[in-house]
């Protein structure tokens, strides 16, 4: 076992200060970072733990504006009564992440900072037109998710919250890997004042993406039947031991239809 310096941050400002130590990394739920350290894929000199910071925890709903602190666990997102009323689709998505251990420890901030191409939250934030708030600036989800495990975050930048306007209708459906529960394909659809948005996770070679063809079909008629003729191309989609690119293309259409049916239910 190699040694690592552990700091429990007392505030976001303190965390920002501690991150200047050596090759320091933020620790939130540790569900991704700790396994990466065990396998030496990550070897930070210092860990700066933000998971207990009250200022980063909890869900706030004010009118239609929803704000979720970065260190809010998946469990807390999935069970928050205010969120279940304002945007039940996001609470439902959080309930589908991993297993109980992952949901009790893992956090929304850690998940989106990691930007795993099969993670669930990136699809939701893209489809909700969310804003990612950091200790330095605000970043539109569209500009935040850059590619596989890549985000717009700069060195030492800390996500403090995500915020969005609750849409009139939304739903998420995923076809999950039965072992990890990560998405083989997940589709989040929303219908709000700015129209229809559909984002796909688990399938893109460059990570999460918006599907213009699904959005165009649903803009005319927000009904699952509007996607009956949809043929999704496998170009740019991942193929791996879990599913070929063609299979994922088919799943995108199937999950999109199920999501629209759920949003209208
Ligand atoms: C068995 C298993 C199954 C899983 N299944 C799913 C699934 O079905 N769907 C899904 O979406 N995910 C799944 N996950 C991932 C899980 O959701 C993790 O919670 C998530 O990937 C990382 O969140 P974390 O809070 O644990 O972050 P950590 O592991 O603590 O950190 C992850 C990365 O984010 C950085 N970071 C953390 N907090 C911040 C912050 N506030 N600002 C900036 N950077 C930060 C860290 O430095 C690190 O680089 C699974 C994980 C496991 C182990």
Tab-separated table of N, CA, C and O and ligand atoms in Angstrom, residues 19 24-35 47-48 50 56 70-72 74 93 96-99 102-103 105-116 118-122 134 144 153 157-161 172 174 176-177 179-183, ligand 1:
chain	number	residue	atom	x	y	z
A	19	UNK	N	-6.352	21.583	-2.573
A	19	UNK	CA	-6.099	20.973	-3.890
A	19	UNK	C	-4.775	21.440	-4.498
A	19	UNK	O	-4.299	20.860	-5.481
A	24	UNK	N	-2.949	16.597	-5.816
A	24	UNK	CA	-4.138	16.320	-5.000
A	24	UNK	C	-5.364	16.077	-5.879
A	24	UNK	O	-5.454	16.609	-6.996
A	25	UNK	N	-6.286	15.261	-5.365
A	25	UNK	CA	-7.555	15.011	-6.058
A	25	UNK	C	-8.709	15.131	-5.081
A	25	UNK	O	-8.564	14.795	-3.900
A	26	UNK	N	-9.852	15.594	-5.589
A	26	UNK	CA	-11.052	15.633	-4.741
A	26	UNK	C	-11.575	14.228	-4.532
A	26	UNK	O	-11.545	13.402	-5.452
A	27	UNK	N	-12.062	13.965	-3.341
A	27	UNK	CA	-12.734	12.705	-3.035
A	27	UNK	C	-14.170	13.044	-2.656
A	27	UNK	O	-14.397	13.871	-1.773
A	28	UNK	N	-15.128	12.394	-3.352
A	28	UNK	CA	-16.526	12.613	-2.968
A	28	UNK	C	-17.071	11.287	-2.438
A	28	UNK	O	-16.773	10.917	-1.308
A	29	UNK	N	-17.804	10.510	-3.253
A	29	UNK	CA	-18.279	9.206	-2.760
A	29	UNK	C	-17.197	8.136	-2.775
A	29	UNK	O	-17.312	7.106	-2.120
A	30	UNK	N	-16.154	8.361	-3.576
A	30	UNK	CA	-15.042	7.401	-3.675
A	30	UNK	C	-15.366	6.158	-4.480
A	30	UNK	O	-14.546	5.253	-4.599
A	31	UNK	N	-16.559	6.101	-5.087
A	31	UNK	CA	-16.986	4.885	-5.790
A	31	UNK	C	-16.191	4.629	-7.062
A	31	UNK	O	-16.045	3.494	-7.496
A	32	UNK	N	-15.651	5.688	-7.645
A	32	UNK	CA	-14.818	5.541	-8.840
A	32	UNK	C	-13.346	5.746	-8.486
A	32	UNK	O	-12.477	4.995	-8.924
A	33	UNK	N	-13.080	6.767	-7.673
A	33	UNK	CA	-11.686	7.119	-7.402
A	33	UNK	C	-10.952	6.036	-6.592
A	33	UNK	O	-9.801	5.700	-6.902
A	34	UNK	N	-11.599	5.483	-5.576
A	34	UNK	CA	-10.911	4.490	-4.733
A	34	UNK	C	-10.550	3.226	-5.538
A	34	UNK	O	-9.393	2.785	-5.498
A	35	UNK	N	-11.510	2.651	-6.316
A	35	UNK	CA	-11.103	1.511	-7.154
A	35	UNK	C	-9.984	1.875	-8.133
A	35	UNK	O	-9.088	1.072	-8.387
A	47	UNK	N	-5.674	13.374	-0.942
A	47	UNK	CA	-7.119	13.299	-1.186
A	47	UNK	C	-7.786	14.410	-0.392
A	47	UNK	O	-7.505	14.572	0.804
A	48	UNK	N	-8.645	15.172	-1.066
A	48	UNK	CA	-9.361	16.260	-0.389
A	48	UNK	C	-10.844	15.867	-0.363
A	48	UNK	O	-11.533	15.896	-1.389
A	50	UNK	N	-14.619	16.076	0.126
A	50	UNK	CA	-15.681	17.100	0.197
A	50	UNK	C	-17.043	16.473	0.515
A	50	UNK	O	-18.057	17.165	0.538
A	56	UNK	N	-22.484	21.548	0.156
A	56	UNK	CA	-22.570	20.837	-1.133
A	56	UNK	C	-23.669	19.775	-1.142
A	56	UNK	O	-23.759	18.987	-2.077
A	70	UNK	N	-23.430	19.280	-5.159
A	70	UNK	CA	-22.542	18.301	-5.807
A	70	UNK	C	-22.328	17.049	-4.968
A	70	UNK	O	-22.149	15.960	-5.504
A	71	UNK	N	-22.333	17.186	-3.645
A	71	UNK	CA	-22.062	16.021	-2.790
A	71	UNK	C	-23.345	15.320	-2.347
A	71	UNK	O	-23.334	14.542	-1.394
A	72	UNK	N	-24.444	15.581	-3.059
A	72	UNK	CA	-25.699	14.879	-2.746
A	72	UNK	C	-25.604	13.463	-3.300
A	72	UNK	O	-25.261	13.254	-4.472
A	74	UNK	N	-26.652	9.655	-4.598
A	74	UNK	CA	-27.699	9.157	-5.505
A	74	UNK	C	-28.940	8.769	-4.694
A	74	UNK	O	-30.063	8.985	-5.126
A	93	UNK	N	-34.158	8.178	-12.218
A	93	UNK	CA	-32.829	7.850	-12.767
A	93	UNK	C	-31.852	7.513	-11.640
A	93	UNK	O	-31.119	6.518	-11.712
A	96	UNK	N	-31.911	4.113	-10.225
A	96	UNK	CA	-31.448	3.015	-11.100
A	96	UNK	C	-29.925	2.878	-11.102
A	96	UNK	O	-29.378	1.992	-11.749
A	97	UNK	N	-29.221	3.769	-10.421
A	97	UNK	CA	-27.752	3.746	-10.459
A	97	UNK	C	-27.220	2.614	-9.573
A	97	UNK	O	-27.549	2.528	-8.380
A	98	UNK	N	-26.380	1.764	-10.144
A	98	UNK	CA	-25.638	0.746	-9.391
A	98	UNK	C	-26.503	-0.052	-8.429
A	98	UNK	O	-27.606	-0.486	-8.751
A	99	UNK	N	-25.972	-0.228	-7.236
A	99	UNK	CA	-26.646	-1.003	-6.183
A	99	UNK	C	-26.752	-0.111	-4.943
A	99	UNK	O	-26.260	1.017	-4.937
A	102	UNK	N	-23.520	1.684	-3.799
A	102	UNK	CA	-23.109	2.763	-4.717
A	102	UNK	C	-24.013	3.983	-4.532
A	102	UNK	O	-23.548	5.121	-4.491
A	103	UNK	N	-25.314	3.737	-4.360
A	103	UNK	CA	-26.243	4.865	-4.221
A	103	UNK	C	-26.070	5.600	-2.887
A	103	UNK	O	-26.261	6.803	-2.810
A	105	UNK	N	-23.220	6.004	-1.265
A	105	UNK	CA	-21.932	6.734	-1.210
A	105	UNK	C	-21.722	7.656	-2.419
A	105	UNK	O	-21.196	8.749	-2.278
A	106	UNK	N	-22.084	7.168	-3.608
A	106	UNK	CA	-21.806	7.926	-4.835
A	106	UNK	C	-22.590	9.225	-4.896
A	106	UNK	O	-23.702	9.315	-4.375
A	107	UNK	N	-22.004	10.246	-5.535
A	107	UNK	CA	-22.615	11.580	-5.570
A	107	UNK	C	-22.770	12.093	-7.004
A	107	UNK	O	-22.031	11.673	-7.905
A	108	UNK	N	-23.684	13.029	-7.157
A	108	UNK	CA	-23.924	13.584	-8.499
A	108	UNK	C	-22.678	14.331	-9.013
A	108	UNK	O	-22.317	14.220	-10.179
A	109	UNK	N	-21.989	15.051	-8.112
A	109	UNK	CA	-20.789	15.795	-8.533
A	109	UNK	C	-19.686	14.851	-8.984
A	109	UNK	O	-19.041	15.086	-10.023
A	110	UNK	N	-19.469	13.763	-8.216
A	110	UNK	CA	-18.440	12.790	-8.589
A	110	UNK	C	-18.769	12.118	-9.900
A	110	UNK	O	-17.899	11.895	-10.747
A	111	UNK	N	-20.040	11.831	-10.097
A	111	UNK	CA	-20.457	11.151	-11.321
A	111	UNK	C	-20.216	12.024	-12.556
A	111	UNK	O	-19.652	11.560	-13.543
A	112	UNK	N	-20.626	13.283	-12.489
A	112	UNK	CA	-20.477	14.103	-13.707
A	112	UNK	C	-19.030	14.543	-13.919
A	112	UNK	O	-18.598	14.732	-15.041
A	113	UNK	N	-18.250	14.672	-12.809
A	113	UNK	CA	-16.819	15.005	-12.982
A	113	UNK	C	-16.103	13.848	-13.670
A	113	UNK	O	-15.184	14.044	-14.462
A	114	UNK	N	-16.544	12.636	-13.371
A	114	UNK	CA	-15.931	11.444	-13.961
A	114	UNK	C	-16.336	11.289	-15.439
A	114	UNK	O	-15.558	10.876	-16.271
A	115	UNK	N	-17.608	11.638	-15.735
A	115	UNK	CA	-18.157	11.546	-17.098
A	115	UNK	C	-17.882	10.212	-17.767
A	115	UNK	O	-17.379	10.162	-18.906
A	116	UNK	N	-18.207	9.139	-17.065
A	116	UNK	CA	-18.134	7.800	-17.669
A	116	UNK	C	-19.119	7.768	-18.845
A	116	UNK	O	-20.250	8.253	-18.714
A	118	UNK	N	-20.934	5.571	-19.863
A	118	UNK	CA	-22.141	4.784	-19.588
A	118	UNK	C	-22.879	5.290	-18.352
A	118	UNK	O	-23.815	4.642	-17.874
A	119	UNK	N	-22.471	6.438	-17.814
A	119	UNK	CA	-23.122	6.964	-16.606
A	119	UNK	C	-24.486	7.566	-16.953
A	119	UNK	O	-24.721	7.999	-18.080
A	120	UNK	N	-25.351	7.604	-15.961
A	120	UNK	CA	-26.731	8.047	-16.196
A	120	UNK	C	-26.921	9.571	-16.159
A	120	UNK	O	-27.600	10.142	-17.010
A	121	UNK	N	-26.349	10.229	-15.135
A	121	UNK	CA	-26.610	11.669	-14.968
A	121	UNK	C	-26.259	12.518	-16.203
A	121	UNK	O	-26.978	13.486	-16.494
A	122	UNK	N	-25.157	12.226	-16.923
A	122	UNK	CA	-24.856	13.099	-18.063
A	122	UNK	C	-26.018	13.206	-19.057
A	122	UNK	O	-26.299	14.294	-19.573
A	134	UNK	N	-19.635	25.711	-10.635
A	134	UNK	CA	-18.377	25.374	-9.976
A	134	UNK	C	-17.984	26.524	-9.041
A	134	UNK	O	-18.670	27.541	-8.974
A	144	UNK	N	-20.120	21.218	-21.013
A	144	UNK	CA	-19.408	20.568	-19.901
A	144	UNK	C	-18.897	19.180	-20.284
A	144	UNK	O	-17.750	18.832	-19.995
A	153	UNK	N	-14.000	20.888	-16.921
A	153	UNK	CA	-13.403	21.319	-15.644
A	153	UNK	C	-11.914	21.603	-15.821
A	153	UNK	O	-11.194	20.828	-16.456
A	157	UNK	N	-10.647	22.971	-10.219
A	157	UNK	CA	-12.014	23.501	-10.219
A	157	UNK	C	-12.960	22.511	-9.524
A	157	UNK	O	-12.862	21.298	-9.736
A	158	UNK	N	-13.861	23.026	-8.705
A	158	UNK	CA	-14.731	22.170	-7.888
A	158	UNK	C	-16.188	22.379	-8.292
A	158	UNK	O	-16.685	23.522	-8.281
A	159	UNK	N	-16.878	21.306	-8.631
A	159	UNK	CA	-18.318	21.421	-8.907
A	159	UNK	C	-19.009	21.639	-7.563
A	159	UNK	O	-18.750	20.900	-6.604
A	160	UNK	N	-19.874	22.635	-7.508
A	160	UNK	CA	-20.598	22.882	-6.258
A	160	UNK	C	-22.072	22.471	-6.364
A	160	UNK	O	-22.678	22.095	-5.367
A	161	UNK	N	-22.642	22.550	-7.573
A	161	UNK	CA	-24.070	22.216	-7.728
A	161	UNK	C	-24.412	22.033	-9.197
A	161	UNK	O	-23.622	22.400	-10.082
A	172	UNK	N	-36.739	8.833	-18.177
A	172	UNK	CA	-35.467	8.159	-18.506
A	172	UNK	C	-35.719	6.668	-18.568
A	172	UNK	O	-36.394	6.118	-17.704
A	174	UNK	N	-33.426	3.031	-19.328
A	174	UNK	CA	-32.115	2.466	-19.689
A	174	UNK	C	-32.176	0.962	-19.787
A	174	UNK	O	-32.944	0.304	-19.063
A	176	UNK	N	-29.836	-1.844	-18.972
A	176	UNK	CA	-28.623	-1.819	-18.180
A	176	UNK	C	-27.835	-3.116	-18.217
A	176	UNK	O	-28.384	-4.188	-18.437
A	177	UNK	N	-26.550	-2.954	-17.971
A	177	UNK	CA	-25.675	-4.101	-17.812
A	177	UNK	C	-26.117	-4.812	-16.522
A	177	UNK	O	-26.164	-4.181	-15.473
A	179	UNK	N	-24.708	-6.783	-14.550
A	179	UNK	CA	-23.702	-6.890	-13.484
A	179	UNK	C	-23.465	-5.535	-12.820
A	179	UNK	O	-23.650	-5.373	-11.618
A	180	UNK	N	-23.098	-4.514	-13.596
A	180	UNK	CA	-22.733	-3.215	-13.001
A	180	UNK	C	-23.920	-2.265	-12.880
A	180	UNK	O	-23.883	-1.326	-12.096
A	181	UNK	N	-24.934	-2.500	-13.681
A	181	UNK	CA	-26.120	-1.612	-13.807
A	181	UNK	C	-25.821	-0.329	-14.581
A	181	UNK	O	-26.669	0.550	-14.696
A	182	UNK	N	-24.576	-0.172	-15.068
A	182	UNK	CA	-24.302	0.960	-15.963
A	182	UNK	C	-25.162	0.790	-17.215
A	182	UNK	O	-25.570	-0.327	-17.568
A	183	UNK	N	-25.391	1.911	-17.911
A	183	UNK	CA	-26.245	1.863	-19.097
A	183	UNK	C	-25.503	1.248	-20.278
A	183	UNK	O	-24.388	1.672	-20.605
B	1	LIG	C1	-20.336	-1.249	-8.811
B	1	LIG	C2	-20.616	0.122	-9.369
B	1	LIG	C3	-21.753	0.302	-10.143
B	1	LIG	C4	-22.039	1.561	-10.670
B	1	LIG	N1	-23.161	1.707	-11.444
B	1	LIG	C5	-23.442	2.902	-11.981
B	1	LIG	C6	-24.616	3.098	-12.769
B	1	LIG	O1	-25.444	2.219	-12.959
B	1	LIG	N2	-24.810	4.338	-13.284
B	1	LIG	C7	-23.957	5.395	-13.067
B	1	LIG	O2	-24.195	6.485	-13.578
B	1	LIG	N3	-22.862	5.243	-12.304
B	1	LIG	C8	-22.593	4.031	-11.754
B	1	LIG	N4	-21.485	3.898	-10.958
B	1	LIG	C9	-20.627	5.070	-10.681
B	1	LIG	C10	-21.160	5.809	-9.443
B	1	LIG	O3	-22.326	6.502	-9.816
B	1	LIG	C11	-20.165	6.801	-8.820
B	1	LIG	O4	-20.832	7.408	-7.787
B	1	LIG	C12	-19.634	7.899	-9.688
B	1	LIG	O5	-19.063	7.459	-10.860
B	1	LIG	C13	-18.523	8.686	-8.953
B	1	LIG	O6	-19.104	9.418	-7.939
B	1	LIG	P1	-18.380	9.534	-6.548
B	1	LIG	O7	-19.152	10.513	-5.747
B	1	LIG	O8	-18.184	8.181	-5.965
B	1	LIG	O9	-16.984	10.196	-6.951
B	1	LIG	P2	-15.475	9.874	-6.566
B	1	LIG	O10	-15.160	8.446	-6.899
B	1	LIG	O11	-15.170	10.344	-5.204
B	1	LIG	O12	-14.759	10.838	-7.606
B	1	LIG	C14	-14.805	10.602	-9.006
B	1	LIG	C15	-14.004	11.691	-9.736
B	1	LIG	O13	-14.683	12.946	-9.623
B	1	LIG	C16	-13.850	13.927	-9.008
B	1	LIG	N5	-14.747	14.735	-8.167
B	1	LIG	C17	-15.528	14.295	-7.158
B	1	LIG	N6	-16.267	15.294	-6.660
B	1	LIG	C18	-15.987	16.394	-7.392
B	1	LIG	C19	-16.457	17.753	-7.377
B	1	LIG	N7	-17.383	18.182	-6.506
B	1	LIG	N8	-15.918	18.620	-8.287
B	1	LIG	C20	-14.992	18.215	-9.187
B	1	LIG	N9	-14.509	16.941	-9.244
B	1	LIG	C21	-15.005	16.044	-8.364
B	1	LIG	C22	-12.822	13.128	-8.224
B	1	LIG	O14	-11.637	13.848	-8.016
B	1	LIG	C23	-12.621	11.927	-9.143
B	1	LIG	O15	-11.746	12.256	-10.190
B	1	LIG	C24	-21.173	2.654	-10.416
B	1	LIG	C25	-20.032	2.479	-9.617
B	1	LIG	C26	-19.754	1.237	-9.097
B	1	LIG	C27	-18.544	1.062	-8.228
